[in-house]
Coordinates of C-alpha atoms and ligand atoms in Angstrom, one line a residue:
X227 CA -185.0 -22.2 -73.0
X228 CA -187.9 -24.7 -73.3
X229 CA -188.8 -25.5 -69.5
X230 CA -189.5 -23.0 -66.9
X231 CA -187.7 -22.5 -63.5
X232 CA -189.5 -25.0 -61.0
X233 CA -188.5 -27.8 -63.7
X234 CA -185.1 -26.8 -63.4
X235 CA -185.0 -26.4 -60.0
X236 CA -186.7 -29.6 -59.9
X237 CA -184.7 -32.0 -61.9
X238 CA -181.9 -30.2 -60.5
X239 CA -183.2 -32.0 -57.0
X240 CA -183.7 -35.4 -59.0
X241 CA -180.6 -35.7 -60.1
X242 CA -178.5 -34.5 -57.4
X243 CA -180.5 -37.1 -55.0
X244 CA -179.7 -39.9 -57.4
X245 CA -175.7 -39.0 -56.9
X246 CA -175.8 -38.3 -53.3
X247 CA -178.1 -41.8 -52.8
X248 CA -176.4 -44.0 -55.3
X249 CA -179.6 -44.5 -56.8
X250 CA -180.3 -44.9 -61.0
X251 CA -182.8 -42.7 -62.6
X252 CA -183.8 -42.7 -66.3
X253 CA -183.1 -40.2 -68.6
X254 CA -184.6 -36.7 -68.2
X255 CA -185.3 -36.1 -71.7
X256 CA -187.6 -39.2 -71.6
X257 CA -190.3 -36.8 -69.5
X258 CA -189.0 -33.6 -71.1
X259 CA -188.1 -34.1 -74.9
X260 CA -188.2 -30.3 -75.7
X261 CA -185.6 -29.8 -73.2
X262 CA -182.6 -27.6 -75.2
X263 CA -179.4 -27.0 -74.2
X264 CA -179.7 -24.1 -72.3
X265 CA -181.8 -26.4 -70.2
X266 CA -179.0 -28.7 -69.7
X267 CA -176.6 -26.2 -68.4
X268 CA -179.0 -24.5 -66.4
X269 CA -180.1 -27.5 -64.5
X270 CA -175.9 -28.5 -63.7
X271 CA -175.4 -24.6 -63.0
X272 CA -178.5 -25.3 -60.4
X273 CA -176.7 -28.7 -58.7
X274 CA -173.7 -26.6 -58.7
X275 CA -175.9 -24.0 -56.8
X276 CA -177.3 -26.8 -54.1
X277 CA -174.2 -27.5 -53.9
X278 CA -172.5 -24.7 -53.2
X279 CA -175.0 -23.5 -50.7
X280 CA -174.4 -26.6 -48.6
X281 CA -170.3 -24.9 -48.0
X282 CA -169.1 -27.5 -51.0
X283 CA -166.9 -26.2 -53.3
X284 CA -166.1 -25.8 -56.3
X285 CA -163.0 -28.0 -56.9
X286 CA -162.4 -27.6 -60.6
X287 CA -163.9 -27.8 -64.1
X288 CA -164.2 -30.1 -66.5
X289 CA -164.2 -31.2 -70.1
X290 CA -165.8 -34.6 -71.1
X291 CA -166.2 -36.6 -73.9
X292 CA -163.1 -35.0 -75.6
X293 CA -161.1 -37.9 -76.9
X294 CA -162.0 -39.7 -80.2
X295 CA -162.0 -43.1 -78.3
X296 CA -164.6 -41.7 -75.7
X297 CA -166.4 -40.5 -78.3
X298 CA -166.7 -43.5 -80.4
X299 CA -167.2 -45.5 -77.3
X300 CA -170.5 -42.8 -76.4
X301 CA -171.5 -42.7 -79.7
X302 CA -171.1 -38.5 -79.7
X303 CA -169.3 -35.4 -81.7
X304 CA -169.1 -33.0 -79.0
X305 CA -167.3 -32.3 -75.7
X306 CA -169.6 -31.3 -73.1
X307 CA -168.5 -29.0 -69.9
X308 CA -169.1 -30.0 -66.2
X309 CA -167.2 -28.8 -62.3
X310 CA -166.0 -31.2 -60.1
X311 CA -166.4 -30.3 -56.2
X312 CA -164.6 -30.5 -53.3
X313 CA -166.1 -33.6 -51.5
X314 CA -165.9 -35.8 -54.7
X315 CA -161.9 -35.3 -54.2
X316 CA -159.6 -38.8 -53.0
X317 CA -156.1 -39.0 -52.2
X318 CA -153.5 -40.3 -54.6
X319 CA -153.0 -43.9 -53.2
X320 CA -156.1 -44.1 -51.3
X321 CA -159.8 -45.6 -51.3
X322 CA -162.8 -45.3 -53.1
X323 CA -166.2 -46.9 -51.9
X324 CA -167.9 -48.2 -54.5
X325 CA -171.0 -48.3 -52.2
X326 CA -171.7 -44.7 -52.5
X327 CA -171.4 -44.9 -56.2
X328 CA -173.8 -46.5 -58.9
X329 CA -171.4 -47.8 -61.5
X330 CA -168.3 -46.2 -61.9
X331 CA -166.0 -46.3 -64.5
X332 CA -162.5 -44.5 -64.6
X333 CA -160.8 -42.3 -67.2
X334 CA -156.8 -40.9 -67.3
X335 CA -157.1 -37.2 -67.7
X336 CA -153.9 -34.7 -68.0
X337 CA -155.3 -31.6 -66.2
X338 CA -154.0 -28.1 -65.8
X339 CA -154.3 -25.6 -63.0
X340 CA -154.3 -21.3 -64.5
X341 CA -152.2 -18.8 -63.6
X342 CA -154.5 -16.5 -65.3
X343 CA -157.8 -16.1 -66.9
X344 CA -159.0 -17.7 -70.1
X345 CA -162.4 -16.0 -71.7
X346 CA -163.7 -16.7 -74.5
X347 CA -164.6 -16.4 -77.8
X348 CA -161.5 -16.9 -79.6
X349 CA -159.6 -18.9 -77.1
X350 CA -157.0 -20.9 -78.2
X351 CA -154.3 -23.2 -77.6
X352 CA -151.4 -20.0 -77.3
X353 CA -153.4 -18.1 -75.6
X354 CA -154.1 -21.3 -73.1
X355 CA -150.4 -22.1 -72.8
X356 CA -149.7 -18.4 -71.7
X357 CA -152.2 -19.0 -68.8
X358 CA -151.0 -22.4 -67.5
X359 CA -149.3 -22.4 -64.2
X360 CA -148.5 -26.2 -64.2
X361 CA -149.7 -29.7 -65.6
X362 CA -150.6 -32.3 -62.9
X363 CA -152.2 -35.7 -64.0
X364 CA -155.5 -37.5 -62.6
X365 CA -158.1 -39.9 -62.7
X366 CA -161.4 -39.2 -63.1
X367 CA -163.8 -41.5 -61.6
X368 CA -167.5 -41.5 -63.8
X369 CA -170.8 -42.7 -62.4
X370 CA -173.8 -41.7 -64.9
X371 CA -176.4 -41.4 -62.8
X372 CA -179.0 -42.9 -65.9
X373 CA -179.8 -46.4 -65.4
X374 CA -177.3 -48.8 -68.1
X375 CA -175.8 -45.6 -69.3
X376 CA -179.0 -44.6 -71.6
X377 CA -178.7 -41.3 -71.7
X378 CA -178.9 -38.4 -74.6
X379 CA -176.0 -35.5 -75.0
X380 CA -178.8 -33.3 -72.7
X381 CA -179.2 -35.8 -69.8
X382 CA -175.5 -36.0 -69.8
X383 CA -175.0 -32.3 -69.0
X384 CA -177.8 -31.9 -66.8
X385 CA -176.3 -34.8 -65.2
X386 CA -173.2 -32.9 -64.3
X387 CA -171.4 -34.9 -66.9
X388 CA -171.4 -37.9 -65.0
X389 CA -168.9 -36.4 -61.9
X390 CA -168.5 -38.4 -59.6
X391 CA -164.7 -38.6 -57.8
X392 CA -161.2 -37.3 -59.1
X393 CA -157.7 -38.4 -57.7
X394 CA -155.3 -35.9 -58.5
X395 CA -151.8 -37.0 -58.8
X396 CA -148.1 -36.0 -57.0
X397 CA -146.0 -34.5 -59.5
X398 CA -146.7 -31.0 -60.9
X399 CA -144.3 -30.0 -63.9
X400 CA -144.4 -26.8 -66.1
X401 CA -145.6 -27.0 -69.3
X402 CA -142.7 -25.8 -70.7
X403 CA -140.5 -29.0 -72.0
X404 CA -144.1 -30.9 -72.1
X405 CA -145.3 -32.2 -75.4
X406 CA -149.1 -33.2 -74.3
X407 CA -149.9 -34.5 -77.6
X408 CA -147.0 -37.2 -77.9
X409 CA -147.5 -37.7 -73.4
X410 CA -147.9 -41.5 -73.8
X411 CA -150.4 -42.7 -70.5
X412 CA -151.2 -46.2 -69.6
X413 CA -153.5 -47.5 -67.5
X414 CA -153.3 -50.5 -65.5
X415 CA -156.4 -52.1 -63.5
X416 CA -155.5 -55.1 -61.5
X417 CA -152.0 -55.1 -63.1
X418 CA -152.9 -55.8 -66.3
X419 CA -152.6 -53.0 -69.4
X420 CA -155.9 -52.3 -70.3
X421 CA -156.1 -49.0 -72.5
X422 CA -153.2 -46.3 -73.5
X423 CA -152.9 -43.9 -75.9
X424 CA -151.1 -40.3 -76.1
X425 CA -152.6 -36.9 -75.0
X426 CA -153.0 -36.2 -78.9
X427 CA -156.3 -38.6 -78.3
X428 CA -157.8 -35.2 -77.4
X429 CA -158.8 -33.7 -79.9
X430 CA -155.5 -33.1 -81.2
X431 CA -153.5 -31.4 -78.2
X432 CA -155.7 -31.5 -74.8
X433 CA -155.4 -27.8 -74.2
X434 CA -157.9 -27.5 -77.4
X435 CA -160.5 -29.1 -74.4
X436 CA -159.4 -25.5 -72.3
X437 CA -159.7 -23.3 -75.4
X438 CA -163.7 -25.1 -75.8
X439 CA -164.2 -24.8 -72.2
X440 CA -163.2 -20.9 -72.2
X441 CA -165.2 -20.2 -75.6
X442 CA -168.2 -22.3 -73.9
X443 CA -168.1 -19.7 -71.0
X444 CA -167.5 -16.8 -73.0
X445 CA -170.5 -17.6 -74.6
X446 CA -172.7 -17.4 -71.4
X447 CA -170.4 -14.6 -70.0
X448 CA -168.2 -16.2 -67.9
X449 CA -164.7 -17.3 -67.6
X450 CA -162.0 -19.6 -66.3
X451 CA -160.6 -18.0 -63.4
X452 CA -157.1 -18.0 -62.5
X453 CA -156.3 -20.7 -59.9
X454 CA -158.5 -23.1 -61.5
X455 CA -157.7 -26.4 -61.9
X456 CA -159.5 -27.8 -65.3
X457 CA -159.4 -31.2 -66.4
X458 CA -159.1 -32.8 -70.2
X459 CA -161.3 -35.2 -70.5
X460 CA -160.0 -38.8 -70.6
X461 CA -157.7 -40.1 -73.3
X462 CA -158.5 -43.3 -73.7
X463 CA -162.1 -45.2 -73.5
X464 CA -163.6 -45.1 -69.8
X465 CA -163.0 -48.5 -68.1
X466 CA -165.7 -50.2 -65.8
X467 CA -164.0 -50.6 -61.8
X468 CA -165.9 -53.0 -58.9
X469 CA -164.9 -53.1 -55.2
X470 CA -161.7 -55.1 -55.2
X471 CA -159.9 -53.6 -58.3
X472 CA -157.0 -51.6 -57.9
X473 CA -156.3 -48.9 -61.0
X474 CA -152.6 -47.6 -61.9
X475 CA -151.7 -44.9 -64.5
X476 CA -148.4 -44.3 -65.8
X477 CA -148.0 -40.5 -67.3
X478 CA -145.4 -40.1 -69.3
X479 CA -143.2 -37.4 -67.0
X480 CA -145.6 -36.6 -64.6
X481 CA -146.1 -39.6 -62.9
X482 CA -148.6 -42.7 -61.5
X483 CA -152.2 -41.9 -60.0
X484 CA -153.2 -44.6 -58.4
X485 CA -156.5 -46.1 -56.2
X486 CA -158.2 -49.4 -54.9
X487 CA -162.0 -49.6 -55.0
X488 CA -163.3 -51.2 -52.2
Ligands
0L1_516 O1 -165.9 -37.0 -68.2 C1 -166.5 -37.4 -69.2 O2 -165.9 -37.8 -70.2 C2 -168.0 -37.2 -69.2 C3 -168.6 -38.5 -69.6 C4 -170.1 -38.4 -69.6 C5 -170.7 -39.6 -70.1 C6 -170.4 -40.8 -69.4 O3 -170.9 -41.0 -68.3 O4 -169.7 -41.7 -69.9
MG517 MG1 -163.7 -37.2 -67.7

């Protein structure tokens, strides 16, 4: 690790008052260039600390950045890891303010919640299908928190990969009788088409996201619980929302998420 604990601590602060406030901040990396990776993680694992202590919890975690169109679209190679927390949940159907958000964008995610644990190394996709209890689809609702989206890998994770709000959907279904990769999802904002693609978009089969995720924790010592609920990462490109717009995905046997931004 290349910065000490009151810089973590700090820029933990920053960044967590420019989600809570709705306010843009540039890039952390600009002020501390030597910052590594362990950095990174060690500054989310210290929002997820502030936040924690406050009595919010941990809702679920999260891969990003794991489809080939969101990484072409970011310019990036590698998934990066993140949580999502209780308060940043909204019904199916229901509202989203855009006024307590910077500028959000939205992403089709098929998510899983465990029956079991998944530690890593040496995760992989059977080992994740034994541990699924059942698939449910959301949305994922994005807001950097870097002014125009400039940001680095590093800012990105520090950043808590962006989190922002999740919409989980209605229908739960086993995996069993599921092909994920061939799962066609569509998304609709304002009625029109606007993106689609299959849950092969990440990286091959989505539950290679889970396997990462587990082998990411096993490689700081931890684990993905049982109980957990864990999303994908977004199969198609992130789209831009503004109050007024109304978003609809179609999942292929598990359903329509759907939300208006107001
Ligand atoms: O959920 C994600 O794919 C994380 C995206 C992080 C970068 C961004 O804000 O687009
Ligand atoms: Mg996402």
């Amino acid at each position: 690790m290349k910065l000490d604990a009151k810089t973590i601590a700090d820029l933990a602060a920053h960044l967590e008052d420019a989600e809570l406030k709705a306010q843009d901040v540039t890039k952390i990396t600009d002020d501390h260039p030597q910052m590594d990776w362990d950095d990174a993680y060690a500054i989310q694992d210290e929002i997820r600390r502030r936040k924690e202590a406050r009595g919010q919890r941990t809702a679920g975690l999260k891969a990003g950045l794991t489809s080939f169109a969101k990484m072409k679209q970011m310019g990036v190679e590698t998934p990066v890891f993140g949580f999502v927390s209780d308060y940043m949940a909204r019904p199916d159907g229901g509202e989203i303010k855009t006024s307590e958000l910077i500028h959000p964008k939205v992403e089709a995610e098929i998510c899983i919640v465990t029956k079991a644990p998944l530690r890593g190394p040496g995760c992989h996709v059977g080992a994740v299908l034994a541990a699924i209890d059942f698939v449910v689809p959301a949305v994922e609702i994005i807001d950097s928190r870097y002014r125009d989206f400039k940001f680095d890998l590093k800012s990105v994770v520090a950043d808590n990969t962006s989190a922002s709000r999740f919409v989980v959907g209605s229908r739960m279904r086993a995996v069993e009788g599921l092909d994920l990769r061939t799962l066609g999802v569509v998304l609709e904002k304002n009625g029109e088409i606007v993106a689609m693609a299959a849950g092969a978009a990440v990286l091959g089969n989505p539950l290679t996201a889970v396997a990462m995720l587990a082998n990411h924790l096993g490689a700081r010592g931890q684990e993905i619980p049982a109980g957990t609920f864990v999303m994908t990462g977004g199969v198609t490109e992130a789209i831009s929302v503004a109050a007024g717009d109304h978003v609809n995905v179609r999942f292929q046997d598990l359903g329509s998420v759907s939300m208006r931004f107001v």
